[in-house]
Amino acid sequence: MTRQHHRKGLQRAAFAAGAALTVVAVAGAAPGAGAATGSTAGKPKLKLIAASKAVTLDRYEGEGGEAGVYLDLGTYVTVDNAPLELKVARKSYKDPVVVQQILRNGSKATTKTLPTGTVKDFRGLPGFLEVSIKNAAGVEVQKTQGTFCPNNASGRLRPDAPATSHYPESCSTNPFTLGSVWGVEKGWAANSTTVDYDKPVDLPAGEYTAKVSVAKKYRDLFGIPNDQPTIKVTVRQESDGGEGGGVGLRSSTSSSDHSAHAGHSGASMEAHANHHYGPRGADAPTPSALSHALEARGLAHHLGDGAGHTDGSRIAPALKAAAKRPTGRAGVPANVPKPDLRSLPAWGIAVTDGEDGDAPGKDYLAFSANVWNAGPAPLIVDGFRKPGAELMDSYQYFYDAKGKQVGYAPAGTMEWDPRTGHEHWHFTDFASYRLLAADQHEIVKSGKEAFCLANTDAIDYTVKNANWHPYNTDLSTACGQQNSISVREVLDVGSGDTYTQYRPGQSFDITDLPNGTYYIQVIANPANRLQETNTKNNVSLRKVVLGGTQGSRTVSVPPVDLIDAP
């Protein structure tokens, strides 16, 4: 189905993500307590629990009459006897998403394919959680379902459980994701605390009782008991409308400040009412899903640029370039592993009337673009600055299978971007964007945008050497400061970097273009400055159809095979 879109100004309401992650513990449990007995070897034992008997949630009044409460009910899915592991993948955009459960028993592993249609995307298991909310009189006032991402923030159930989880830390919302792995370690509990965190429910201030259960199809599929924990819910009115007046959630145990999803820390919506804070629109990170680890630890205000901040899954150390620029003759052994950069079709396509310096009164075509690395080696680029120079010289590094550097090659430059929302070093010639005519050859508009590389989206964690825990998941850990003398930027295997073209010079000015069919072309490594295993998959096209009249332009975006993501 083709959808038509016309968005003026493209303002998006902020919502908060300040839910608290309660440490799950079994009272009085000794090491090993709670371990499953009599269970099939290699089969995980799942159970739904509530960490608290009561929670307090805030109701926020938002702009445009929006109001609601996010159902942070503090529920968890516990896993024991064996890890819960799911491989989720599709062969192409013409094929449906297939889920396979990996049953591990020591060094042995067997695979069980889940029923066709279990999932349609990579956000998690849809309709997993069922919630019924009754008011003080016992009348049901809300009934809703929630998606469960096994990669949500987790905690150990007991001290003899694995100290860390090796599974990825969120579920992907990128519409062109190809593969992922979802998992919960044995002896851990995964947070199912928020019921579709981007969908608040309209509950007036008052006292309620929430009953939570797992949908029958998942109980049957995974052998989950029909436990139905109840939680007392107190909804209180937020008198000042919350930070920025958006719809938000604050758990009674959270001390975090509220912030816009993928926005800048502490940013007021009132102060930035005309500023786009979508994926990378202001060089904000684009986590594949809002990390529950972030909200859980009261660190939601860490979203966006800032020293030591990531997408919230952890506080990662900054990446460091080599101590000094390489010496000797540049060269790369013929058989050394290299990255494979691939572009995804554009999405998030909309017409805007200009933001952040674009000429008012004009129509612009905005879009999101992603270039990802299919491996088998990460893309590692170091920039080195001569004293007083405006540009850094960039070098691509190559490593053998044991991690030893075995070569390097010049890879263009890095430049300092002083614009608000950027203010860091951008790698040039990484990607370019064109608007093509209906013949797919004539270039109508062209733009090249340098930017800092970051692993914002998990595109395919099933490829060889995929790194499920990339370091630089935001801009601040990789992009340096104005006085930096060297910078390291990395695009890891399996991850991609989404950049939304809403800022000045990025979106296409379509004010004077006639209505008709066009194509958004995304090109990875356009100047071939980077060495890859394959350059034949660097270009993608996305068809768009422009309509309307000047000042009221529209855009229709046909699906890409099974992917209807305009």
Coordinates of C-alpha atoms in Angstrom, one line a residue:
M1 CA 0.0 0.0 0.0
T2 CA 1.3 3.4 -0.9
R3 CA 0.9 6.1 1.8
Q4 CA 0.7 9.8 1.2
H5 CA 2.4 12.2 3.6
H6 CA 2.4 15.9 4.1
R7 CA 4.0 17.3 7.2
K8 CA 4.6 21.0 7.7
G9 CA 7.3 22.0 10.1
L10 CA 7.6 18.3 11.2
Q11 CA 7.4 18.9 14.9
R12 CA 7.4 15.8 17.0
A13 CA 6.2 15.8 20.6
A14 CA 8.8 14.7 23.1
F15 CA 8.1 11.9 25.5
A16 CA 10.1 11.0 28.5
A17 CA 11.9 7.8 29.3
G18 CA 12.6 7.8 33.0
A19 CA 11.3 4.5 34.1
A20 CA 13.3 2.9 36.9
L21 CA 14.8 -0.6 36.6
T22 CA 14.2 -2.4 39.9
V23 CA 17.0 -4.9 40.7
V24 CA 15.3 -8.2 40.6
A25 CA 16.0 -10.5 43.6
V26 CA 14.4 -13.4 45.2
A27 CA 14.0 -12.7 48.9
G28 CA 16.1 -15.0 51.0
A29 CA 17.5 -16.8 48.0
A30 CA 20.8 -18.7 48.4
P31 CA 23.1 -19.2 45.4
G32 CA 21.4 -21.6 43.0
A33 CA 18.0 -20.9 44.5
G34 CA 15.2 -20.8 42.0
A35 CA 17.0 -23.0 39.5
A36 CA 14.7 -25.1 37.5
T37 CA 14.4 -28.8 38.4
G38 CA 12.9 -31.5 36.3
S39 CA 13.1 -29.4 33.1
T40 CA 14.2 -30.6 29.7
A41 CA 17.9 -30.0 29.1
G42 CA 18.5 -27.0 27.0
K43 CA 15.0 -25.7 27.4
P44 CA 14.6 -22.4 29.1
K45 CA 12.1 -22.0 31.9
L46 CA 10.2 -18.7 31.7
K47 CA 8.1 -17.0 34.3
L48 CA 6.3 -13.6 34.5
I49 CA 6.9 -11.8 37.8
A50 CA 6.2 -8.3 39.2
A51 CA 9.1 -6.7 41.0
S52 CA 6.8 -4.4 43.1
K53 CA 3.3 -4.7 44.5
A54 CA 2.6 -1.1 43.8
V55 CA 3.9 1.7 41.5
T56 CA 3.2 5.4 41.2
L57 CA 2.9 6.8 37.7
D58 CA 2.6 10.4 36.6
R59 CA 0.0 11.7 34.1
Y60 CA 1.3 14.4 31.8
E61 CA -0.6 16.9 29.7
G62 CA 1.0 17.4 26.4
E63 CA 0.7 19.9 23.5
G64 CA -2.3 19.7 21.3
G65 CA -4.5 18.2 24.0
E66 CA -2.4 15.0 24.3
A67 CA -2.4 13.4 27.7
G68 CA -1.6 10.0 29.2
V69 CA 0.4 7.7 31.3
Y70 CA 3.1 5.2 30.3
L71 CA 2.5 1.8 31.9
D72 CA 5.7 1.2 33.7
L73 CA 4.4 -1.7 35.8
G74 CA 7.7 -3.2 36.8
T75 CA 7.2 -6.6 35.3
Y76 CA 9.9 -9.0 34.3
V77 CA 10.3 -12.3 32.4
T78 CA 12.6 -14.6 34.3
V79 CA 14.7 -17.2 32.5
D80 CA 16.2 -20.2 34.1
N81 CA 17.5 -23.8 33.4
A82 CA 18.9 -22.6 30.0
P83 CA 19.2 -19.2 28.2
L84 CA 16.4 -17.9 26.1
E85 CA 17.9 -17.3 22.6
L86 CA 16.0 -16.4 19.4
K87 CA 17.6 -15.8 16.0
V88 CA 15.4 -13.4 13.9
A89 CA 16.1 -12.9 10.3
R90 CA 14.8 -12.5 6.7
K91 CA 16.6 -13.5 3.5
S92 CA 15.5 -10.3 1.7
Y93 CA 12.8 -7.7 1.8
K94 CA 10.7 -10.0 -0.3
D95 CA 10.7 -12.6 2.4
P96 CA 8.9 -12.7 5.8
V97 CA 10.8 -12.6 9.1
V98 CA 11.5 -16.0 10.5
V99 CA 12.2 -16.7 14.2
Q100 CA 14.3 -19.7 15.3
Q101 CA 14.7 -20.6 18.9
I102 CA 18.2 -21.8 19.8
L103 CA 18.2 -24.5 22.5
R104 CA 21.6 -24.8 24.1
N105 CA 22.7 -27.7 26.3
G106 CA 26.3 -27.3 27.1
S107 CA 28.2 -27.3 23.8
K108 CA 25.3 -28.7 21.9
A109 CA 22.7 -26.6 20.2
T110 CA 19.4 -27.5 18.5
T111 CA 17.1 -25.2 16.5
K112 CA 13.3 -24.9 16.7
T113 CA 11.5 -22.7 14.1
L114 CA 8.6 -20.7 15.6
P115 CA 5.3 -20.6 13.7
T116 CA 5.2 -18.5 10.6
G117 CA 4.0 -15.0 11.3
T118 CA 5.1 -14.9 14.9
V119 CA 6.7 -11.6 14.2
K120 CA 6.6 -9.2 11.3
D121 CA 9.5 -7.0 12.3
F122 CA 12.4 -6.8 14.8
R123 CA 10.8 -4.8 17.6
G124 CA 10.1 -7.9 19.7
L125 CA 7.4 -10.4 20.3
P126 CA 4.1 -8.6 19.6
G127 CA 1.1 -9.0 21.8
F128 CA 3.2 -10.8 24.4
L129 CA 2.0 -9.0 27.5
E130 CA -1.7 -8.5 28.2
V131 CA -2.7 -5.8 30.7
S132 CA -6.1 -5.2 32.3
I133 CA -6.6 -2.1 34.4
K134 CA -9.6 -1.7 36.8
N135 CA -10.5 1.4 38.7
A136 CA -11.2 1.6 42.4
A137 CA -14.8 0.4 41.8
G138 CA -13.5 -2.7 40.1
V139 CA -14.6 -1.7 36.6
E140 CA -12.2 -2.4 33.7
V141 CA -11.2 0.9 32.2
Q142 CA -8.2 -0.1 30.0
K143 CA -7.2 -3.2 28.2
T144 CA -4.0 -3.3 26.2
Q145 CA -1.2 -5.4 24.9
G146 CA 2.6 -4.9 24.8
T147 CA 5.5 -6.1 22.7
F148 CA 8.3 -7.9 24.6
C149 CA 11.9 -7.3 23.6
P150 CA 14.0 -10.0 25.3
N151 CA 17.0 -7.6 24.9
N152 CA 15.5 -5.1 27.2
A153 CA 17.4 -4.2 30.3
S154 CA 18.1 -7.3 32.4
G155 CA 19.2 -8.1 35.9
R156 CA 20.5 -11.3 37.5
L157 CA 18.2 -13.3 39.7
R158 CA 20.9 -14.7 41.9
P159 CA 24.6 -14.4 42.5
D160 CA 25.6 -17.6 40.7
A161 CA 24.1 -16.5 37.4
P162 CA 26.5 -15.2 34.6
A163 CA 28.0 -11.9 35.6
T164 CA 27.3 -10.3 32.3
S165 CA 25.0 -10.8 29.3
H166 CA 26.5 -11.4 25.9
Y167 CA 23.2 -10.8 24.1
P168 CA 22.5 -7.5 22.3
E169 CA 21.0 -4.7 24.3
S170 CA 17.9 -3.6 22.4
C171 CA 15.6 -4.6 19.6
S172 CA 15.8 -2.9 16.2
T173 CA 13.1 -0.5 15.0
N174 CA 14.8 0.2 11.7
P175 CA 12.3 -0.9 9.0
F176 CA 15.1 -2.3 6.8
T177 CA 16.7 -4.5 9.5
L178 CA 17.8 -7.9 8.1
G179 CA 18.7 -10.0 11.1
S180 CA 19.0 -9.9 14.9
V181 CA 19.5 -12.1 18.0
W182 CA 17.3 -11.8 21.0
G183 CA 18.3 -13.4 24.3
V184 CA 18.2 -13.6 28.1
E185 CA 20.9 -15.4 30.0
K186 CA 20.1 -18.3 32.3
G187 CA 19.4 -16.9 35.8
W188 CA 18.5 -13.5 34.5
A189 CA 15.2 -11.5 34.2
A190 CA 14.4 -9.3 31.2
N191 CA 12.5 -6.1 31.8
S192 CA 9.0 -6.0 30.3
T193 CA 8.2 -3.0 32.4
T194 CA 6.7 -0.6 29.8
V195 CA 3.8 -1.7 27.7
D196 CA 4.7 -0.2 24.3
Y197 CA 6.5 2.8 25.8
D198 CA 5.6 5.0 22.8
K199 CA 1.9 4.5 23.3
P200 CA 0.6 6.1 26.5
V201 CA -2.9 5.2 27.9
D202 CA -5.4 7.9 29.0
L203 CA -5.9 7.3 32.8
P204 CA -7.1 10.1 35.0
A205 CA -5.4 10.6 38.4
G206 CA -6.6 8.0 40.8
E207 CA -6.1 4.5 42.2
Y208 CA -6.2 1.4 39.9
T209 CA -5.3 -2.2 39.9
A210 CA -3.4 -3.7 36.9
K211 CA -3.5 -7.4 36.1
V212 CA -0.6 -8.6 33.8
S213 CA -0.4 -11.9 32.0
V214 CA 1.4 -13.5 29.1
A215 CA -0.7 -14.1 26.0
K216 CA -1.8 -17.8 25.6
K217 CA 0.0 -18.3 22.3
Y218 CA 3.3 -17.5 24.0
R219 CA 2.5 -19.5 27.1
D220 CA 1.9 -22.5 24.8
L221 CA 4.9 -21.7 22.7
F222 CA 7.4 -21.4 25.5
G223 CA 5.7 -23.4 28.3
I224 CA 5.1 -20.3 30.5
P225 CA 2.9 -20.7 33.5
N226 CA -0.3 -18.7 33.5
D227 CA 0.7 -16.4 36.3
Q228 CA -1.2 -13.1 36.5
P229 CA 0.5 -10.7 38.9
T230 CA -1.5 -7.7 40.1
I231 CA 0.0 -4.3 40.8
K232 CA -1.6 -1.4 42.6
V233 CA -1.2 1.7 40.4
T234 CA -1.4 5.2 41.7
V235 CA -1.8 7.8 38.9
R236 CA -1.0 11.3 39.9
Q237 CA -1.4 14.5 37.9
E238 CA 1.8 16.3 36.9
S239 CA 0.8 19.9 37.6
D240 CA 3.5 21.6 35.5
G241 CA 3.0 19.4 32.5
G242 CA 6.4 17.8 32.9
E243 CA 9.6 18.8 31.2
G244 CA 8.7 20.3 27.9
G245 CA 5.0 19.6 28.4
G246 CA 5.3 16.3 26.6
V247 CA 3.6 13.1 27.5
G248 CA 5.9 11.2 29.8
L249 CA 6.4 8.6 32.6
R250 CA 8.1 8.7 35.8
S251 CA 8.3 5.8 38.2
S252 CA 8.1 6.6 41.9
T253 CA 11.6 5.2 42.3
S254 CA 13.2 7.2 39.5
S255 CA 15.1 10.4 40.0
S256 CA 15.8 11.1 36.4
D257 CA 15.1 14.1 34.4
H258 CA 12.7 13.6 31.4
S259 CA 14.0 14.1 27.9
A260 CA 13.0 13.7 24.4
H261 CA 13.5 10.3 22.8
A262 CA 16.8 10.5 20.9
G263 CA 17.0 14.2 21.8
H264 CA 19.5 16.3 23.6
S265 CA 19.8 16.1 27.3
G266 CA 17.7 18.5 29.3
A267 CA 16.3 20.1 26.2
S268 CA 13.0 22.0 26.7
M269 CA 10.4 21.5 24.0
E270 CA 9.3 25.0 24.5
A271 CA 12.8 26.3 23.8
H272 CA 13.2 24.1 20.8
A273 CA 9.7 24.0 19.4
N274 CA 10.8 24.3 15.8
H275 CA 13.8 22.0 16.0
H276 CA 13.8 18.5 14.7
Y277 CA 15.1 15.9 17.1
G278 CA 14.5 12.8 15.0
P279 CA 17.2 10.2 14.3
R280 CA 20.4 12.1 13.8
G281 CA 18.5 15.2 12.8
A282 CA 20.6 17.0 15.3
D283 CA 23.3 14.4 15.4
A284 CA 21.4 12.8 18.2
P285 CA 21.9 9.0 18.5
T286 CA 19.3 6.7 17.0
P287 CA 19.1 3.7 19.3
S288 CA 17.4 0.8 17.6
A289 CA 14.9 1.0 20.4
L290 CA 14.9 3.2 23.5
S291 CA 17.2 1.4 25.8
H292 CA 15.4 0.2 28.9
A293 CA 18.8 0.1 30.6
L294 CA 19.0 3.8 30.2
E295 CA 15.6 4.6 31.6
A296 CA 16.1 2.0 34.3
R297 CA 19.2 3.5 35.8
G298 CA 17.7 6.9 35.9
L299 CA 19.9 8.1 33.1
A300 CA 17.4 9.1 30.4
H301 CA 18.8 12.6 30.4
H302 CA 22.0 11.1 28.9
L303 CA 20.3 10.7 25.5
G304 CA 22.1 12.9 23.0
D305 CA 25.6 14.4 22.8
G306 CA 27.6 14.6 25.9
A307 CA 30.8 13.3 27.4
G308 CA 30.7 9.6 28.0
H309 CA 27.1 9.2 26.9
T310 CA 25.9 6.3 24.7
D311 CA 22.5 5.2 23.6
G312 CA 21.9 4.2 27.2
S313 CA 22.8 0.6 27.1
R314 CA 26.1 1.4 29.0
I315 CA 28.5 4.1 29.7
A316 CA 31.3 3.3 27.2
P317 CA 34.8 4.7 27.2
A318 CA 35.7 7.0 24.3
L319 CA 37.3 5.5 21.3
K320 CA 41.0 6.5 20.9
A321 CA 42.9 7.0 17.7
A322 CA 46.4 5.5 17.3
A323 CA 49.1 7.4 19.3
K324 CA 50.5 8.9 16.1
R325 CA 49.8 8.9 12.4
P326 CA 51.1 5.9 10.5
T327 CA 54.5 5.9 9.0
G328 CA 56.1 4.0 6.2
R329 CA 54.5 3.2 2.9
A330 CA 50.8 2.7 2.8
G331 CA 49.6 -0.7 1.8
V332 CA 47.1 -3.5 2.5
P333 CA 47.7 -7.2 2.1
A334 CA 45.4 -8.7 -0.6
N335 CA 43.7 -11.2 1.7
V336 CA 43.2 -9.0 4.8
P337 CA 39.5 -8.8 6.0
K338 CA 37.7 -5.6 4.9
P339 CA 34.4 -4.0 5.6
D340 CA 31.5 -4.2 3.2
L341 CA 29.5 -0.9 3.2
R342 CA 25.9 -1.2 2.0
S343 CA 23.2 1.5 1.7
L344 CA 19.6 0.9 2.8
P345 CA 16.6 2.4 1.0
A346 CA 15.5 5.8 2.3
W347 CA 12.6 6.0 4.8
G348 CA 11.0 8.5 7.1
I349 CA 10.2 10.5 4.0
A350 CA 8.1 13.7 4.4
V351 CA 7.6 17.2 3.1
T352 CA 8.6 20.0 5.5
D353 CA 8.5 23.7 5.3
G354 CA 12.1 24.2 6.4
E355 CA 13.8 24.0 9.7
D356 CA 17.0 25.3 11.3
G357 CA 18.1 27.8 8.7
D358 CA 16.2 26.5 5.6
A359 CA 14.5 29.3 3.7
P360 CA 10.9 29.8 5.0
G361 CA 8.1 29.4 2.6
K362 CA 9.8 26.7 0.7
D363 CA 9.0 23.0 0.5
Y364 CA 11.7 20.4 1.4
L365 CA 11.8 16.7 1.0
A366 CA 13.3 15.2 4.2
F367 CA 14.3 11.5 4.6
S368 CA 16.4 9.1 6.7
A369 CA 19.3 7.2 5.2
N370 CA 21.5 4.4 6.6
V371 CA 24.8 3.0 5.5
W372 CA 25.8 -0.2 7.3
N373 CA 28.7 -2.6 7.5
A374 CA 28.1 -6.3 6.5
G375 CA 31.7 -7.2 7.4
P376 CA 33.6 -9.3 7.9
A377 CA 35.8 -6.6 9.3
P378 CA 34.9 -3.3 11.0
L379 CA 35.5 0.0 9.3
I380 CA 38.2 1.8 11.4
V381 CA 39.2 5.3 10.4
D382 CA 41.6 7.5 12.3
G383 CA 42.0 11.3 11.8
F384 CA 45.2 13.2 12.5
R385 CA 45.5 16.9 12.7
K386 CA 48.5 19.0 11.9
P387 CA 48.9 21.9 14.3
G388 CA 46.6 24.7 13.3
A389 CA 45.1 22.8 10.3
E390 CA 41.4 23.1 9.6
L391 CA 41.2 19.5 8.4
M392 CA 42.4 16.1 9.7
D393 CA 44.1 13.6 7.4
S394 CA 42.2 10.3 7.6
Y395 CA 43.5 6.8 7.4
Q396 CA 41.7 3.5 7.1
Y397 CA 43.2 0.7 9.2
F398 CA 43.3 -3.1 8.5
Y399 CA 43.7 -6.0 10.9
D400 CA 44.3 -9.7 10.5
A401 CA 42.2 -12.4 12.1
K402 CA 44.2 -12.1 15.4
G403 CA 43.6 -8.3 15.7
K404 CA 47.1 -7.3 14.6
Q405 CA 47.3 -4.2 12.4
V406 CA 48.7 -5.3 9.0
G407 CA 48.1 -2.2 6.8
Y408 CA 46.6 1.2 6.3
A409 CA 45.5 3.4 3.5
P410 CA 44.8 7.2 3.1
A411 CA 41.0 7.8 3.3
G412 CA 40.3 11.5 2.7
T413 CA 39.8 14.0 5.5
M414 CA 37.8 14.9 8.5
E415 CA 36.4 18.4 9.0
W416 CA 35.2 20.3 12.1
D417 CA 31.5 21.1 12.0
P418 CA 30.7 24.1 14.2
R419 CA 26.9 24.1 13.7
T420 CA 24.7 23.7 16.8
G421 CA 23.8 20.1 17.3
H422 CA 27.0 19.0 15.6
E423 CA 30.2 20.5 17.0
H424 CA 32.5 17.6 16.3
W425 CA 34.6 16.1 13.6
H426 CA 32.9 14.8 10.5
F427 CA 34.3 12.2 8.1
T428 CA 34.0 13.4 4.6
D429 CA 32.9 11.3 1.5
F430 CA 31.3 8.6 3.6
A431 CA 27.9 8.9 1.8
S432 CA 26.0 11.1 -0.6
Y433 CA 22.4 11.6 -1.6
R434 CA 20.7 12.4 -4.9
L435 CA 17.2 13.1 -6.1
L436 CA 16.9 11.4 -9.5
A437 CA 14.3 11.9 -12.2
A438 CA 11.9 9.2 -13.2
D439 CA 14.5 7.7 -15.6
Q440 CA 16.7 7.0 -12.5
H441 CA 19.7 8.7 -14.3
E442 CA 19.1 12.4 -14.5
I443 CA 20.2 14.1 -11.3
V444 CA 17.7 16.6 -10.2
K445 CA 19.2 17.5 -6.8
S446 CA 22.4 16.4 -5.2
G447 CA 23.8 16.6 -1.7
K448 CA 26.9 15.3 0.1
E449 CA 26.9 15.4 3.9
A450 CA 29.9 14.6 6.0
F451 CA 29.2 13.2 9.4
C452 CA 30.6 11.4 12.3
L453 CA 30.3 7.6 12.2
A454 CA 28.4 5.9 15.0
N455 CA 26.7 2.5 15.4
T456 CA 23.2 3.8 15.8
D457 CA 21.2 0.9 14.3
A458 CA 21.6 -2.9 14.5
I459 CA 20.9 -3.9 10.9
D460 CA 22.1 -7.6 10.8
Y461 CA 23.6 -9.2 13.9
T462 CA 23.5 -12.6 12.1
V463 CA 26.4 -11.8 9.7
K464 CA 29.9 -13.2 10.3
N465 CA 31.8 -11.3 13.0
A466 CA 28.8 -9.1 14.0
N467 CA 29.6 -7.2 17.2
W468 CA 26.6 -7.3 19.5
H469 CA 28.2 -4.8 21.8
P470 CA 29.6 -1.9 19.7
Y471 CA 31.3 0.8 21.6
N472 CA 30.5 4.1 19.8
T473 CA 26.8 4.0 19.8
D474 CA 26.6 7.8 20.1
L475 CA 28.4 10.8 18.7
S476 CA 30.2 12.0 21.7
T477 CA 32.4 8.9 22.2
A478 CA 33.7 9.0 18.7
C479 CA 33.6 12.5 17.2
G480 CA 36.1 14.5 19.2
Q481 CA 36.2 18.1 20.3
Q482 CA 37.3 21.3 18.5
N483 CA 40.8 21.0 20.1
S484 CA 41.2 17.3 19.4
I485 CA 44.4 16.4 17.6
S486 CA 43.2 12.9 16.6
V487 CA 39.9 11.1 16.4
R488 CA 38.9 7.4 15.8
E489 CA 35.6 6.6 14.1
V490 CA 34.3 3.1 13.7
L491 CA 31.4 1.4 12.0
D492 CA 31.2 -2.1 13.4
V493 CA 30.2 -5.3 11.7
G494 CA 26.4 -5.7 11.7
S495 CA 25.6 -2.1 12.6
G496 CA 24.7 0.9 10.5
D497 CA 24.6 4.7 10.9
T498 CA 21.3 6.4 10.4
Y499 CA 21.3 10.1 9.4
T500 CA 18.1 11.9 9.0
Q501 CA 18.3 14.7 6.4
Y502 CA 16.3 17.5 8.0
R503 CA 19.0 20.0 8.7
P504 CA 20.2 22.9 6.4
G505 CA 21.6 21.7 3.1
Q506 CA 20.6 18.0 3.7
S507 CA 17.0 17.9 2.6
F508 CA 16.1 18.5 -1.0
D509 CA 14.5 21.8 -2.0
I510 CA 11.4 20.7 -4.1
T511 CA 9.7 24.0 -4.2
D512 CA 10.0 24.4 -8.0
L513 CA 10.0 20.8 -9.0
P514 CA 7.0 19.6 -11.0
N515 CA 4.8 16.8 -9.6
G516 CA 5.7 13.3 -10.6
T517 CA 7.9 10.3 -9.9
Y518 CA 11.4 10.7 -8.5
Y519 CA 14.0 8.5 -6.7
I520 CA 16.0 9.1 -3.6
Q521 CA 19.5 7.6 -4.2
V522 CA 21.7 6.8 -1.3
I523 CA 25.4 6.1 -2.1
A524 CA 27.9 4.7 0.3
N525 CA 31.6 5.5 -0.2
P526 CA 30.8 7.7 -3.2
A527 CA 34.5 8.7 -3.9
N528 CA 35.8 5.1 -3.3
R529 CA 38.2 6.4 -0.7
L530 CA 37.5 3.4 1.5
Q531 CA 38.6 -0.1 0.7
E532 CA 35.8 -2.7 0.8
T533 CA 35.2 -6.3 0.0
N534 CA 32.4 -5.3 -2.4
T535 CA 31.4 -2.0 -3.9
K536 CA 28.5 -3.3 -6.0
N537 CA 25.9 -2.9 -3.2
N538 CA 26.7 0.7 -2.3
V539 CA 23.8 2.3 -4.0
S540 CA 20.1 2.1 -3.1
L541 CA 17.0 3.8 -4.6
R542 CA 13.6 4.7 -3.1
K543 CA 10.7 5.7 -5.3
V544 CA 8.7 8.8 -4.3
V545 CA 5.8 10.5 -6.0
L546 CA 5.5 14.3 -5.5
G547 CA 2.1 16.0 -5.6
G548 CA 0.1 19.0 -4.3
T549 CA 0.8 22.6 -4.9
Q550 CA 3.6 25.0 -3.8
G551 CA 3.3 25.5 0.0
S552 CA 1.2 22.3 0.3
R553 CA 3.3 19.7 -1.4
T554 CA 2.7 16.0 -0.7
V555 CA 4.8 12.9 -1.1
S556 CA 3.6 9.3 -1.7
V557 CA 6.1 6.5 -1.0
P558 CA 5.4 3.0 -2.4
P559 CA 6.6 0.0 -0.4
V560 CA 9.9 -1.8 -1.0
D561 CA 8.6 -5.4 -1.5
L562 CA 7.1 -6.3 1.9
I563 CA 8.5 -3.3 3.6
D564 CA 5.8 -0.5 3.8
A565 CA 7.9 2.1 5.6
P566 CA 7.4 5.6 4.1

